Short mmCIF file of C-alpha atoms in Angstrom, two decimals:
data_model
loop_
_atom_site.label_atom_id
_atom_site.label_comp_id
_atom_site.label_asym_id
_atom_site.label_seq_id
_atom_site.Cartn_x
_atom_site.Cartn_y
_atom_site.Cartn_z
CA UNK A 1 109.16 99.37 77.66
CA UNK A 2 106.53 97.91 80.00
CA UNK A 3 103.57 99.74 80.82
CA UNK A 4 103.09 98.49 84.30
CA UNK A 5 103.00 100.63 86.74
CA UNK A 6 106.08 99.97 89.05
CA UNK A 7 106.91 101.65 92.33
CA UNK A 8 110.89 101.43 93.44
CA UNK A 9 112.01 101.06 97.36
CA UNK A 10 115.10 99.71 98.62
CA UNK A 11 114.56 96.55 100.55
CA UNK A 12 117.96 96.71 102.18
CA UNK A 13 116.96 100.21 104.63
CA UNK A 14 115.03 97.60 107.00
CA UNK A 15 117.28 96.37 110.14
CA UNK A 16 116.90 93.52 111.65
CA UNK A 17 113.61 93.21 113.89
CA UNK A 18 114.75 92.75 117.49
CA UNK A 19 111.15 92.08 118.73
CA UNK A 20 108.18 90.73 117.53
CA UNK A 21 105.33 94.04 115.95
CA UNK A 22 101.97 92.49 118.03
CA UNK A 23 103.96 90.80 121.07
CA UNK A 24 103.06 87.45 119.95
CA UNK A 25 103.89 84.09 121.40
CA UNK A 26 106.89 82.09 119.83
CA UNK A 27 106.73 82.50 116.18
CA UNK A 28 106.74 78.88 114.76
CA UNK A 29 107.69 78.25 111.26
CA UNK A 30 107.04 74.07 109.45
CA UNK A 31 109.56 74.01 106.71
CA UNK A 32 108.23 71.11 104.02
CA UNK A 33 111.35 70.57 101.61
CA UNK A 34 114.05 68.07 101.11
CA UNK A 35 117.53 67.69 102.63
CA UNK A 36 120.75 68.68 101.14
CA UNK A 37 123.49 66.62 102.35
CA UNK A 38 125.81 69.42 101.78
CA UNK A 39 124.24 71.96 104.45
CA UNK A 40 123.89 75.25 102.27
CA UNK A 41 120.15 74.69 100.96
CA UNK A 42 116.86 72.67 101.33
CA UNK A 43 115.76 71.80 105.12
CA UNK A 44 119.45 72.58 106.48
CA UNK A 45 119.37 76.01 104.99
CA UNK A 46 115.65 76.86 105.94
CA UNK A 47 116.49 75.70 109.66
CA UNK A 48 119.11 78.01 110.04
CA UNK A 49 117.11 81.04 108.17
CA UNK A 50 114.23 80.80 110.12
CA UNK A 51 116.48 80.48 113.40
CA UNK A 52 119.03 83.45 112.49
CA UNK A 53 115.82 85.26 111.70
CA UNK A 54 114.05 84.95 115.04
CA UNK A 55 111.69 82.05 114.40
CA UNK A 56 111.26 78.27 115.87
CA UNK A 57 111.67 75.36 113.17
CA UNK A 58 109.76 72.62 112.90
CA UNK A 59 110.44 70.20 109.40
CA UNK A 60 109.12 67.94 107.48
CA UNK A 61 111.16 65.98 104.79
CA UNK A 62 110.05 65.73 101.53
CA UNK A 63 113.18 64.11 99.61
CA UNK A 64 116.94 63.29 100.60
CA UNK A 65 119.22 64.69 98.32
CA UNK A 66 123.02 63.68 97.81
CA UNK A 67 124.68 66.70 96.74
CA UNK A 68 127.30 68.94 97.91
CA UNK A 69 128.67 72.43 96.07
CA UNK A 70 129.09 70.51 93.06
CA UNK A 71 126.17 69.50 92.07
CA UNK A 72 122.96 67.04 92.71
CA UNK A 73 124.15 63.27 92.69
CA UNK A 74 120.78 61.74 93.59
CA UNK A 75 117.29 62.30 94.61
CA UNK A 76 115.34 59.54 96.87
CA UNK A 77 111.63 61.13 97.01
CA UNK A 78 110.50 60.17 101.43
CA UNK A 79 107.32 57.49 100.79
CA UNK A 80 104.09 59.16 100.68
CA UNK A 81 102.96 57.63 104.41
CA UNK A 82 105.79 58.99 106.11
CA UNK A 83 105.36 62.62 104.56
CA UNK A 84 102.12 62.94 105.79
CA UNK A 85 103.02 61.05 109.50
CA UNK A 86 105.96 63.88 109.67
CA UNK A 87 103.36 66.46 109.14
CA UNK A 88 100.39 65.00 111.16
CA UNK A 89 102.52 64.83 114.30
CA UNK A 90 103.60 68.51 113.71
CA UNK A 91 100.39 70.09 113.36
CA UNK A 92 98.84 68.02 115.59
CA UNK A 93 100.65 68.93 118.31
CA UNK A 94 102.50 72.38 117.65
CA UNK A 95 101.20 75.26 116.98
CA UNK A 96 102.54 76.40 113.82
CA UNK A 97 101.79 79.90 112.44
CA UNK A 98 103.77 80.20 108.55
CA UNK A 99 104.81 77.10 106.27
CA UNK A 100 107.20 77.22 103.84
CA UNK A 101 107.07 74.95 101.33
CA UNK A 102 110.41 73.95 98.98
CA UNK A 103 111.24 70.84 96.97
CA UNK A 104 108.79 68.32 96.72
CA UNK A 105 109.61 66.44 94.02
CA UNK A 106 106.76 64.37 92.17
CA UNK A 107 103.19 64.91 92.23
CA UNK A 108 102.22 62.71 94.78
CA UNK A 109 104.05 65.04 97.17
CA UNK A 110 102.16 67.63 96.12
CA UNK A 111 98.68 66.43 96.31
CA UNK A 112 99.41 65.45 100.12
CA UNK A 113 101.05 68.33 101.54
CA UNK A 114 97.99 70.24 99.56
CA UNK A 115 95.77 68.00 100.88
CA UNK A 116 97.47 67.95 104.65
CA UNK A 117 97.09 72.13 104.40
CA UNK A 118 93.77 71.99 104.00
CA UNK A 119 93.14 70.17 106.83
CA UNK A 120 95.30 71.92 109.48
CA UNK A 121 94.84 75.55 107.79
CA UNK A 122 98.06 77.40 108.75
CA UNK A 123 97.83 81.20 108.65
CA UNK A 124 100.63 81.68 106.63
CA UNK A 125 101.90 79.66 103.81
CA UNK A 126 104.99 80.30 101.54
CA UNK A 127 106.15 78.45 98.35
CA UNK A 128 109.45 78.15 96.91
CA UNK A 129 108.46 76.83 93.38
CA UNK A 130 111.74 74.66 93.80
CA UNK A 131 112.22 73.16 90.22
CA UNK A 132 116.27 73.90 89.73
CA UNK A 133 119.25 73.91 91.97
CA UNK A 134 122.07 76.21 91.58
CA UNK A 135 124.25 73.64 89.83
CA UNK A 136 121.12 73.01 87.12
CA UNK A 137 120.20 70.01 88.29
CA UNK A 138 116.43 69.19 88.00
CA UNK A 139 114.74 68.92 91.88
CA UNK A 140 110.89 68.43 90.36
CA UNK A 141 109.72 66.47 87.89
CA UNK A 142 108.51 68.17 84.63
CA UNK A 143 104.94 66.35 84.93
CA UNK A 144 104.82 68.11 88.26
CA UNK A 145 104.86 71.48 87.37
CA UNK A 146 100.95 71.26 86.48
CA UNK A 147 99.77 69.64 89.68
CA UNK A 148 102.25 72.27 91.70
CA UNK A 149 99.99 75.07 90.00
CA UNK A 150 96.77 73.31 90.21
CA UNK A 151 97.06 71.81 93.83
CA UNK A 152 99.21 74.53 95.37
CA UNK A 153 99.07 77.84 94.07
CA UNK A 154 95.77 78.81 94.83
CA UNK A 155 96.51 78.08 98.82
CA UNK A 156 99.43 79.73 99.69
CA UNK A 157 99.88 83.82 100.26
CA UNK A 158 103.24 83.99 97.92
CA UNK A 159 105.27 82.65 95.34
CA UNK A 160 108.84 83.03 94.83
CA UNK A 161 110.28 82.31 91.18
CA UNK A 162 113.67 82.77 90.28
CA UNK A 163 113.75 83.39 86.53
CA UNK A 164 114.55 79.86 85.04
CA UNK A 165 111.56 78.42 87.50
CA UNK A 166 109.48 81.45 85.72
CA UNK A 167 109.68 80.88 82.90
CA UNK A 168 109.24 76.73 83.13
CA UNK A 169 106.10 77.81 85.16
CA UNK A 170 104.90 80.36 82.46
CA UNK A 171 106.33 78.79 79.19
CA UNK A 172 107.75 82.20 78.42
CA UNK A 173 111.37 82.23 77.55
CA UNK A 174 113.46 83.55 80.95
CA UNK A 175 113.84 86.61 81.22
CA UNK A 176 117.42 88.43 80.38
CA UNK A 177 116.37 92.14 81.55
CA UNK A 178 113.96 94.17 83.65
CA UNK A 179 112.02 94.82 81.12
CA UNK A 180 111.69 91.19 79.68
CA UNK A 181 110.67 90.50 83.68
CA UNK A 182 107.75 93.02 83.48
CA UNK A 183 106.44 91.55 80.20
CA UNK A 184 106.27 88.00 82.28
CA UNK A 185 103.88 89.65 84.89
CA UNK A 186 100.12 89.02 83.68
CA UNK A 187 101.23 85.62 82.71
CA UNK A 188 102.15 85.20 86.35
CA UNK A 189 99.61 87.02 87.85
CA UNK A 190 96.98 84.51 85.47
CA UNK A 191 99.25 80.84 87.26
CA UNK A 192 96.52 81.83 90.32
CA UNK A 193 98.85 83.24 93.35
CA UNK A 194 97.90 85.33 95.00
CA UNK A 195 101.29 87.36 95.28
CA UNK A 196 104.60 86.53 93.45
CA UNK A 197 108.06 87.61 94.40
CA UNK A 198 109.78 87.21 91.06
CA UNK A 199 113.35 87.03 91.77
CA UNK A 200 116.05 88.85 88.75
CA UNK A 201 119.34 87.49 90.78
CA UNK A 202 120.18 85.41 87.62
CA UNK A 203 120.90 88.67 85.65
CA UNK A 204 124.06 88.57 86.42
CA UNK A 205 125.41 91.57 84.52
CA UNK A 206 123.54 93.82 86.40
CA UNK A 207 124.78 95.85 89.13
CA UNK A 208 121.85 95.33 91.23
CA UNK A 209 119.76 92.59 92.40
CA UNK A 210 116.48 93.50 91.31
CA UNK A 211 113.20 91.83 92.53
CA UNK A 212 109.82 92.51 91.36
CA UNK A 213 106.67 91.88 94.22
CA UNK A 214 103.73 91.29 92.07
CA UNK A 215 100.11 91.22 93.34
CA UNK A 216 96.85 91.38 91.60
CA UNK A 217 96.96 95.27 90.55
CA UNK A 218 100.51 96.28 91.90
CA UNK A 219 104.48 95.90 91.08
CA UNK A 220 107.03 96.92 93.17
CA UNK A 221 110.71 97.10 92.27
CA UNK A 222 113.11 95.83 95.04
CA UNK A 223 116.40 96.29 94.28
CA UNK A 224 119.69 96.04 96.26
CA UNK A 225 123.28 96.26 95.39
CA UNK A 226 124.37 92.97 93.79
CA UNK A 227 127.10 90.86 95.44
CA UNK A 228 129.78 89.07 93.59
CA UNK A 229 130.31 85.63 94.61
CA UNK A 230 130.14 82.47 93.50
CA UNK A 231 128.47 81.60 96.91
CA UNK A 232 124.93 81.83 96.64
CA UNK A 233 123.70 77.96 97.09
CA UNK A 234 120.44 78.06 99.19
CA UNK A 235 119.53 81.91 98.48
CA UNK A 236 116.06 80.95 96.94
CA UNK A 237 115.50 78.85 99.92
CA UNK A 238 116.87 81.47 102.82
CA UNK A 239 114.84 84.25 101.34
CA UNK A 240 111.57 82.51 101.73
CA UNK A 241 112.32 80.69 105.13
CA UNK A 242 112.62 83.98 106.18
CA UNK A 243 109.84 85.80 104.83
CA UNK A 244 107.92 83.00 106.22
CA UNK A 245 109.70 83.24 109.74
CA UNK A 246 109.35 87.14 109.77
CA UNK A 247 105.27 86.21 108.64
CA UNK A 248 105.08 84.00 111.69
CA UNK A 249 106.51 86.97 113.86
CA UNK A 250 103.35 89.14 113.16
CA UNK A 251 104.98 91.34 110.51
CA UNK A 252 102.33 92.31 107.32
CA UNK A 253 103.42 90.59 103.96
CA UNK A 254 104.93 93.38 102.64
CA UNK A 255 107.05 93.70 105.44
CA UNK A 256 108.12 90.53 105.86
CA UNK A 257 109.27 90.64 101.79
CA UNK A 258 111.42 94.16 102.14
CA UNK A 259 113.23 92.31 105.76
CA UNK A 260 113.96 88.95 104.18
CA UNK A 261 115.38 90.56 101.14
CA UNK A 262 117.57 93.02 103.32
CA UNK A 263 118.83 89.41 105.77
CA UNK A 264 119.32 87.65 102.45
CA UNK A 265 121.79 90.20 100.80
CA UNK A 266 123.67 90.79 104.20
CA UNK A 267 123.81 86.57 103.75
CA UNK A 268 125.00 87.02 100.32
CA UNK A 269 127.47 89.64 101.65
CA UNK A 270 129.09 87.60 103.91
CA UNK A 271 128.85 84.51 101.78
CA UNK A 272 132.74 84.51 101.81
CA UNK A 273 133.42 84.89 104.76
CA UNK A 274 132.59 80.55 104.92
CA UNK A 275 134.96 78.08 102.55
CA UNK A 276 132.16 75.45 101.98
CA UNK A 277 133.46 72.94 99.17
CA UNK A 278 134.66 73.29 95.62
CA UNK A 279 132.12 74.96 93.88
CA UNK A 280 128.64 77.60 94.76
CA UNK A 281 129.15 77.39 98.61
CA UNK A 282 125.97 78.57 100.99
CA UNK A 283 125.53 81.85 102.25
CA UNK A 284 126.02 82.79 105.76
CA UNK A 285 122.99 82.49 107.30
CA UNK A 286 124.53 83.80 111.06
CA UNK A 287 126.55 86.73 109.66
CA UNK A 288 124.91 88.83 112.82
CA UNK A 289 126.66 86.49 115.32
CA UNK A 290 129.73 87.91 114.11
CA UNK A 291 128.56 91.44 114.28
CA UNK A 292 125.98 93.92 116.04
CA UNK A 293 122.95 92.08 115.25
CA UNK A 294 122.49 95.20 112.15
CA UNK A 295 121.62 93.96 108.48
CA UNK A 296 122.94 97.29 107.60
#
């Protein structure tokens, strides 16, 4: 057993915010990923997140991607110039509060959308470590991993690992338990983020969906009931659209972590509820339309 000390809280006792904590003005949320033809992950996925969520979003492309349910069929990386054009006219003329940051495919990417955030400073900055899709398929190249950690880790408030990008990030084999997900922690806490949401939902012969928030000197276990589908394309890239849309909204980080966990497995939930394709279909990112507006 680990000898971290964890504390436990249910993420999934948060409703749904129905106005902003500090009256602010519109929260806007820049979402700098790549496109997914198929409309459950990537830019089309963080849109609707940060939307169903209460924020305003703004994009910049990093990559188009062909892919549907089935899989990735091909990757064509957006040329460097027109990467940083999308995110000079953005900044320069919006005012944008949280980033979220997804797939950006080769180290050039990186180095100017680091490079870009220095400049323009946004408060708020979250990155989706975006190195596997559902499917498998490789969305970064290996030789990027470095530069992502180098460049980009020490800038933003919060990583987000699932456990296969974990352990490619680490070099530690994934994890296959809780404990085995503890163990991983000083090696993550050592990659330079400041905070790291390291996500368990690929155990999946566990009957919950355990998360563990990592900072400096803390870990908290979230956990929620786990959902059985096979329709979870886009989950790592819902989750932190909407931390980052509940960050622009004025709510403190750990706040925004325990309410994008609880809209994420009401997403999950309701997953079926959509037939998307042949294979992992998206989650459904407007399952309040359909309801009271409650993510319990």
């Amino acid at each position: 057993m680990s000898s971290h000390s964890v504390t436990h809280s249910n993420p999934v006792k948060y409703n749904h915010p129905t106005s902003q904590p500090n009256g602010l003005g519109t929260p806007i949320v820049l979402t700098i990923a790549g496109s997914d033809s198929g409309g459950g992950a990537g830019i089309q996925a963080d849109i609707k997140a940060i939307s169903a969520t209460g924020g305003f979003a703004c994009s910049a492309i990093t990559a188009i991607t062909s892919q549907n349910t089935l899989g990735v069929a091909a990757i064509f990386p957006i040329p460097l110039d027109h990467v940083k054009s999308q995110l000079d006219a953005v900044f320069s003329d919006i005012k944008i509060t949280a980033v979220k940051i997804g797939m950006l495919a080769d180290s050039s990417i990186i180095n100017t959308v680091a490079d870009t955030l220095r400049q323009y400073r946004p408060k708020f900055i979250v990155l989706d470590p975006v190195m596997i899709a559902t499917s498998g398929d490789l969305l970064l190249q290996e030789s990027a991993i470095n530069t992502l950690k180098q460049t980009l880790f020490p800038l933003v408030d919060i990583i987000t690992p699932n456990l296969p990008e974990a352990a490619a990030l680490t070099g530690l084999p994934r994890p296959t338990n809780e404990d085995e997900m503890l163990a991983m922690v000083p090696a993550l806490r050592a990659l330079g983020a400041s905070c790291i949401l390291l996500k368990g939902g690929h155990l999946d012969d566990q009957e919950e969906s355990l998360d563990l928030l990592i900072t400096a000197t803390t870990v908290e276990r979230l956990s929620a009931p786990r959902i059985h589908t096979k329709n979870t394309h886009g989950t790592g890239c819902t989750l932190s659209s909407a931390m980052a849309s509940y960050l622009a909204q004025g709510y403190s980080l750990l706040d925004a972590v325990h309410l994008a966990k609880s809209y994420i497995s009401q997403a999950i939930k309701h997953a079926d509820q959509l037939h998307i394709g042949q294979g992992h279909g998206p989650v459904n990112h407007f399952f309040a339309l359909h309801q009271d507006g409650s993510t319990q």
